[in-house]
Amino acid sequence: MNLPLLLVNFKAYEKSTGFNAVALAKIHDEVASETGLSIAIAVSAVDIKDVVAAVKIPVFAQHCDPVDFGARTGFLPPKLLKSLGVSGTLLNHSEHQISDEVLQKSIEAAKAAGLFVIVCANTPEKGADVVKFGPDLIAVEPPELIGGDISVAKAKPDIIVKSVELIGRDKVLVGAGVKNGEDTKIALELGAQGILVASGVTNSLDPKKAILDLVLPFKK
């Protein structure tokens, strides 16, 4: 996965699921092609197959489970995701948290399947604690700022600094309220390797403009 990275989480918004997921994914693909910058998307499990078929950029699952193929009703085996063309997975998002025991097993299963693993953490300390499990990147997102109008970059830049210090400069993404290029620029200047965004793009009236604004600071 090329860094710095913009990862957009489609969540389960009406604007970013079903037929809308494919349309929005194609806009991300277009921006990545035009700019040459690293963009990935995390989509709902029900949209994965259609989205993977429609774009060239990396497609992530929003979650996976530490299970193999078999009698696993309702579970998402990492090997199944990989077979569908998925590039990576999010784990432990604040809206889908799991225990440390399950997280460790999920990371191991996802890595064994060949998936790129990004683990979400509510605090720098939690992120530092997760490093030992071997994720590729850790996205630090203060939950109180997720989906809000004020970004972590502006409201709590010290969290970015502390995350880089505790987790390592090569492993940190930041998210929570990230909306524009100014947020991206601050995050990069403070040592992050990219940003995790959701509503700033999915709920935008002009998604392409929003994506471009977020990603253009990657150019140095």
mmCIF file of C-alpha atoms in Angstrom:
data_model
loop_
_atom_site.group_PDB
_atom_site.id
_atom_site.type_symbol
_atom_site.label_atom_id
_atom_site.label_comp_id
_atom_site.label_asym_id
_atom_site.label_seq_id
_atom_site.Cartn_x
_atom_site.Cartn_y
_atom_site.Cartn_z
ATOM 1 C CA MET A 1 0.000 0.000 0.000
ATOM 2 C CA ASN A 2 1.515 3.308 -1.056
ATOM 3 C CA LEU A 3 1.765 6.063 1.528
ATOM 4 C CA PRO A 4 0.535 8.647 2.325
ATOM 5 C CA LEU A 5 -2.926 7.124 2.089
ATOM 6 C CA LEU A 6 -6.456 8.460 1.961
ATOM 7 C CA LEU A 7 -8.844 5.758 3.147
ATOM 8 C CA VAL A 8 -12.524 6.602 2.814
ATOM 9 C CA ASN A 9 -14.929 4.540 4.894
ATOM 10 C CA PHE A 10 -18.297 4.260 3.133
ATOM 11 C CA LYS A 11 -19.912 2.960 6.361
ATOM 12 C CA ALA A 12 -23.599 2.121 5.723
ATOM 13 C CA TYR A 13 -24.862 5.499 4.606
ATOM 14 C CA GLU A 14 -27.624 5.404 2.011
ATOM 15 C CA LYS A 15 -25.484 7.641 -0.201
ATOM 16 C CA SER A 16 -22.608 5.144 -0.193
ATOM 17 C CA THR A 17 -24.240 1.710 -0.362
ATOM 18 C CA GLY A 18 -25.913 -0.337 -3.072
ATOM 19 C CA PHE A 19 -25.858 1.298 -6.509
ATOM 20 C CA ASN A 20 -24.546 4.456 -4.876
ATOM 21 C CA ALA A 21 -21.481 2.573 -3.623
ATOM 22 C CA VAL A 22 -20.352 1.732 -7.145
ATOM 23 C CA ALA A 23 -20.921 5.278 -8.381
ATOM 24 C CA LEU A 24 -19.009 6.782 -5.456
ATOM 25 C CA ALA A 25 -16.218 4.228 -5.800
ATOM 26 C CA LYS A 26 -15.759 5.200 -9.450
ATOM 27 C CA ILE A 27 -15.288 8.831 -8.431
ATOM 28 C CA HIS A 28 -12.485 7.794 -6.062
ATOM 29 C CA ASP A 29 -10.957 5.695 -8.839
ATOM 30 C CA GLU A 30 -11.077 8.660 -11.193
ATOM 31 C CA VAL A 31 -9.318 10.960 -8.738
ATOM 32 C CA ALA A 32 -6.632 8.355 -8.030
ATOM 33 C CA SER A 33 -6.032 7.937 -11.764
ATOM 34 C CA GLU A 34 -5.885 11.676 -12.402
ATOM 35 C CA THR A 35 -3.573 12.504 -9.488
ATOM 36 C CA GLY A 36 -1.488 9.350 -9.106
ATOM 37 C CA LEU A 37 -2.077 9.556 -5.358
ATOM 38 C CA SER A 38 -2.908 6.694 -3.001
ATOM 39 C CA ILE A 39 -6.634 6.303 -2.339
ATOM 40 C CA ALA A 40 -8.476 3.286 -0.939
ATOM 41 C CA ILE A 41 -12.085 2.700 0.063
ATOM 42 C CA ALA A 42 -13.725 0.566 2.750
ATOM 43 C CA VAL A 43 -17.167 -0.588 1.658
ATOM 44 C CA SER A 44 -20.059 -2.568 3.086
ATOM 45 C CA ALA A 45 -19.719 -6.337 2.760
ATOM 46 C CA VAL A 46 -22.792 -6.515 0.534
ATOM 47 C CA ASP A 47 -21.172 -4.124 -1.959
ATOM 48 C CA ILE A 48 -17.675 -5.602 -2.068
ATOM 49 C CA LYS A 49 -18.040 -7.783 -5.156
ATOM 50 C CA ASP A 50 -19.625 -5.070 -7.303
ATOM 51 C CA VAL A 51 -17.188 -2.384 -6.182
ATOM 52 C CA VAL A 52 -14.100 -4.546 -6.715
ATOM 53 C CA ALA A 53 -15.290 -5.246 -10.265
ATOM 54 C CA ALA A 54 -15.801 -1.546 -10.964
ATOM 55 C CA VAL A 55 -12.525 0.052 -9.809
ATOM 56 C CA LYS A 56 -8.755 -0.368 -9.802
ATOM 57 C CA ILE A 57 -8.029 1.260 -6.444
ATOM 58 C CA PRO A 58 -7.688 -0.935 -3.332
ATOM 59 C CA VAL A 59 -10.997 -1.981 -1.801
ATOM 60 C CA PHE A 60 -11.147 -2.755 1.924
ATOM 61 C CA ALA A 61 -13.676 -4.634 3.993
ATOM 62 C CA GLN A 62 -14.977 -2.726 6.995
ATOM 63 C CA HIS A 63 -14.511 -5.787 9.211
ATOM 64 C CA CYS A 64 -13.529 -9.437 9.077
ATOM 65 C CA ASP A 65 -13.687 -12.351 11.493
ATOM 66 C CA PRO A 66 -10.970 -14.801 12.622
ATOM 67 C CA VAL A 67 -12.582 -17.764 10.869
ATOM 68 C CA ASP A 68 -11.923 -19.976 7.847
ATOM 69 C CA PHE A 69 -14.338 -21.213 5.204
ATOM 70 C CA GLY A 70 -17.024 -23.476 6.646
ATOM 71 C CA ALA A 71 -20.159 -23.424 8.761
ATOM 72 C CA ARG A 72 -19.788 -19.766 9.702
ATOM 73 C CA THR A 73 -23.205 -18.171 9.313
ATOM 74 C CA GLY A 74 -22.991 -14.385 9.256
ATOM 75 C CA PHE A 75 -19.194 -14.281 9.551
ATOM 76 C CA LEU A 76 -16.677 -12.762 7.122
ATOM 77 C CA PRO A 77 -13.705 -15.092 6.592
ATOM 78 C CA PRO A 78 -10.572 -13.214 5.453
ATOM 79 C CA LYS A 79 -9.867 -15.881 2.826
ATOM 80 C CA LEU A 80 -13.306 -15.263 1.314
ATOM 81 C CA LEU A 81 -12.642 -11.532 1.169
ATOM 82 C CA LYS A 82 -9.281 -12.117 -0.488
ATOM 83 C CA SER A 83 -10.869 -14.439 -3.057
ATOM 84 C CA LEU A 84 -13.266 -11.634 -4.012
ATOM 85 C CA GLY A 85 -10.389 -9.265 -4.746
ATOM 86 C CA VAL A 86 -10.386 -7.346 -1.482
ATOM 87 C CA SER A 87 -7.035 -5.710 -0.689
ATOM 88 C CA GLY A 88 -7.382 -5.128 3.031
ATOM 89 C CA THR A 89 -9.611 -4.744 6.032
ATOM 90 C CA LEU A 90 -10.433 -2.333 8.787
ATOM 91 C CA LEU A 91 -10.687 -3.783 12.273
ATOM 92 C CA ASN A 92 -11.952 -2.482 15.608
ATOM 93 C CA HIS A 93 -13.637 0.676 14.347
ATOM 94 C CA SER A 94 -15.300 2.541 17.193
ATOM 95 C CA GLU A 95 -18.647 1.520 15.680
ATOM 96 C CA HIS A 96 -17.611 -2.144 15.567
ATOM 97 C CA GLN A 97 -15.221 -2.762 18.436
ATOM 98 C CA ILE A 98 -13.922 -6.193 19.377
ATOM 99 C CA SER A 99 -11.972 -7.587 22.324
ATOM 100 C CA ASP A 100 -8.178 -7.657 22.256
ATOM 101 C CA GLU A 101 -8.264 -11.444 22.039
ATOM 102 C CA VAL A 102 -10.513 -11.411 18.983
ATOM 103 C CA LEU A 103 -8.561 -8.497 17.497
ATOM 104 C CA GLN A 104 -5.277 -10.385 17.695
ATOM 105 C CA LYS A 105 -6.806 -13.465 16.084
ATOM 106 C CA SER A 106 -8.476 -11.334 13.408
ATOM 107 C CA ILE A 107 -5.216 -9.593 12.526
ATOM 108 C CA GLU A 108 -3.416 -12.924 12.288
ATOM 109 C CA ALA A 109 -6.143 -14.438 10.102
ATOM 110 C CA ALA A 110 -6.309 -11.395 7.841
ATOM 111 C CA LYS A 111 -2.537 -11.248 7.395
ATOM 112 C CA ALA A 112 -2.404 -14.986 6.687
ATOM 113 C CA ALA A 113 -4.984 -14.446 3.951
ATOM 114 C CA GLY A 114 -2.857 -11.706 2.402
ATOM 115 C CA LEU A 115 -4.935 -8.716 3.481
ATOM 116 C CA PHE A 116 -3.524 -5.317 4.439
ATOM 117 C CA VAL A 117 -4.711 -4.617 7.984
ATOM 118 C CA ILE A 118 -5.644 -1.232 9.417
ATOM 119 C CA VAL A 119 -6.706 -1.274 13.059
ATOM 120 C CA CYS A 120 -8.670 1.587 14.579
ATOM 121 C CA ALA A 121 -7.856 2.836 18.071
ATOM 122 C CA ASN A 122 -9.646 5.390 20.232
ATOM 123 C CA THR A 123 -6.466 6.695 21.849
ATOM 124 C CA PRO A 124 -2.720 6.805 21.143
ATOM 125 C CA GLU A 125 -2.182 4.489 24.113
ATOM 126 C CA LYS A 126 -4.601 1.911 22.729
ATOM 127 C CA GLY A 127 -2.876 2.152 19.366
ATOM 128 C CA ALA A 128 0.513 1.564 20.959
ATOM 129 C CA ASP A 129 -0.869 -1.476 22.757
ATOM 130 C CA VAL A 130 -2.110 -2.947 19.469
ATOM 131 C CA VAL A 131 1.238 -2.640 17.660
ATOM 132 C CA LYS A 132 2.392 -5.965 19.090
ATOM 133 C CA PHE A 133 -0.368 -7.751 17.157
ATOM 134 C CA GLY A 134 1.268 -6.748 13.870
ATOM 135 C CA PRO A 135 -1.199 -4.561 11.937
ATOM 136 C CA ASP A 136 0.109 -2.664 8.929
ATOM 137 C CA LEU A 137 -1.300 0.690 10.035
ATOM 138 C CA ILE A 138 -3.175 2.047 13.038
ATOM 139 C CA ALA A 139 -5.846 4.702 12.605
ATOM 140 C CA VAL A 140 -6.267 6.778 15.737
ATOM 141 C CA GLU A 141 -9.743 8.303 15.998
ATOM 142 C CA PRO A 142 -11.052 10.042 19.137
ATOM 143 C CA PRO A 143 -14.666 8.787 19.166
ATOM 144 C CA GLU A 144 -16.110 12.071 20.378
ATOM 145 C CA LEU A 145 -14.991 13.756 17.138
ATOM 146 C CA ILE A 146 -16.121 11.076 14.673
ATOM 147 C CA GLY A 147 -18.743 12.421 12.289
ATOM 148 C CA GLY A 148 -18.455 15.908 13.750
ATOM 149 C CA ASP A 149 -17.645 19.275 12.229
ATOM 150 C CA ILE A 150 -14.315 19.784 14.011
ATOM 151 C CA SER A 151 -11.407 17.549 13.075
ATOM 152 C CA VAL A 152 -8.859 15.928 15.325
ATOM 153 C CA ALA A 153 -6.211 17.896 13.419
ATOM 154 C CA LYS A 154 -7.696 21.188 14.602
ATOM 155 C CA ALA A 155 -9.294 20.237 17.927
ATOM 156 C CA LYS A 156 -6.701 17.857 19.323
ATOM 157 C CA PRO A 157 -3.463 17.960 17.286
ATOM 158 C CA ASP A 158 -1.622 16.732 20.379
ATOM 159 C CA ILE A 159 -3.291 13.359 19.832
ATOM 160 C CA ILE A 160 -1.568 13.089 16.447
ATOM 161 C CA VAL A 161 1.791 14.014 17.954
ATOM 162 C CA LYS A 162 1.386 11.495 20.764
ATOM 163 C CA SER A 163 0.237 8.779 18.352
ATOM 164 C CA VAL A 164 3.345 9.211 16.226
ATOM 165 C CA GLU A 165 5.547 9.144 19.334
ATOM 166 C CA LEU A 166 3.963 6.012 20.817
ATOM 167 C CA ILE A 167 3.101 4.022 17.698
ATOM 168 C CA GLY A 168 5.788 5.087 15.240
ATOM 169 C CA ARG A 169 5.878 7.550 12.359
ATOM 170 C CA ASP A 170 5.500 4.805 9.754
ATOM 171 C CA LYS A 171 2.237 3.361 11.116
ATOM 172 C CA VAL A 172 -0.177 6.176 11.963
ATOM 173 C CA LEU A 173 -3.314 7.265 10.153
ATOM 174 C CA VAL A 174 -5.589 9.808 11.788
ATOM 175 C CA GLY A 175 -9.313 10.326 11.565
ATOM 176 C CA ALA A 176 -12.368 11.793 13.271
ATOM 177 C CA GLY A 177 -13.994 14.849 11.772
ATOM 178 C CA VAL A 178 -11.404 15.143 8.986
ATOM 179 C CA LYS A 179 -13.067 17.197 6.263
ATOM 180 C CA ASN A 180 -10.598 19.098 4.094
ATOM 181 C CA GLY A 181 -7.098 19.593 2.797
ATOM 182 C CA GLU A 182 -6.109 21.765 5.729
ATOM 183 C CA ASP A 183 -6.821 18.828 8.037
ATOM 184 C CA THR A 184 -4.728 16.572 5.796
ATOM 185 C CA LYS A 185 -1.840 19.027 5.749
ATOM 186 C CA ILE A 186 -1.794 19.333 9.542
ATOM 187 C CA ALA A 187 -1.899 15.550 9.970
ATOM 188 C CA LEU A 188 1.025 15.036 7.593
ATOM 189 C CA GLU A 189 3.078 17.838 9.138
ATOM 190 C CA LEU A 190 2.633 16.215 12.552
ATOM 191 C CA GLY A 191 3.938 12.882 11.272
ATOM 192 C CA ALA A 192 0.897 10.874 10.179
ATOM 193 C CA GLN A 193 1.038 8.693 7.070
ATOM 194 C CA GLY A 194 -2.474 9.529 5.938
ATOM 195 C CA ILE A 195 -6.069 10.008 6.940
ATOM 196 C CA LEU A 196 -9.234 7.990 7.487
ATOM 197 C CA VAL A 197 -12.364 9.819 6.365
ATOM 198 C CA ALA A 198 -16.075 9.005 6.108
ATOM 199 C CA SER A 199 -18.837 11.619 6.140
ATOM 200 C CA GLY A 200 -16.520 14.330 4.813
ATOM 201 C CA VAL A 201 -16.750 12.533 1.471
ATOM 202 C CA THR A 202 -19.810 10.298 1.618
ATOM 203 C CA ASN A 203 -22.149 13.111 2.639
ATOM 204 C CA SER A 204 -20.569 15.759 0.427
ATOM 205 C CA LEU A 205 -22.653 17.430 -2.269
ATOM 206 C CA ASP A 206 -19.569 17.245 -4.514
ATOM 207 C CA PRO A 207 -17.601 14.085 -3.609
ATOM 208 C CA LYS A 208 -14.947 14.562 -6.283
ATOM 209 C CA LYS A 209 -14.156 18.054 -5.051
ATOM 210 C CA ALA A 210 -14.021 16.780 -1.470
ATOM 211 C CA ILE A 211 -11.664 13.921 -2.369
ATOM 212 C CA LEU A 212 -9.359 16.210 -4.342
ATOM 213 C CA ASP A 213 -9.231 18.693 -1.486
ATOM 214 C CA LEU A 214 -8.320 15.941 0.972
ATOM 215 C CA VAL A 215 -5.705 14.215 -1.154
ATOM 216 C CA LEU A 216 -3.842 17.008 -2.963
ATOM 217 C CA PRO A 217 -1.727 17.867 0.122
ATOM 218 C CA PHE A 218 -0.084 14.460 -0.437
ATOM 219 C CA LYS A 219 1.814 16.082 -3.305
ATOM 220 C CA LYS A 220 5.051 17.551 -2.048
#
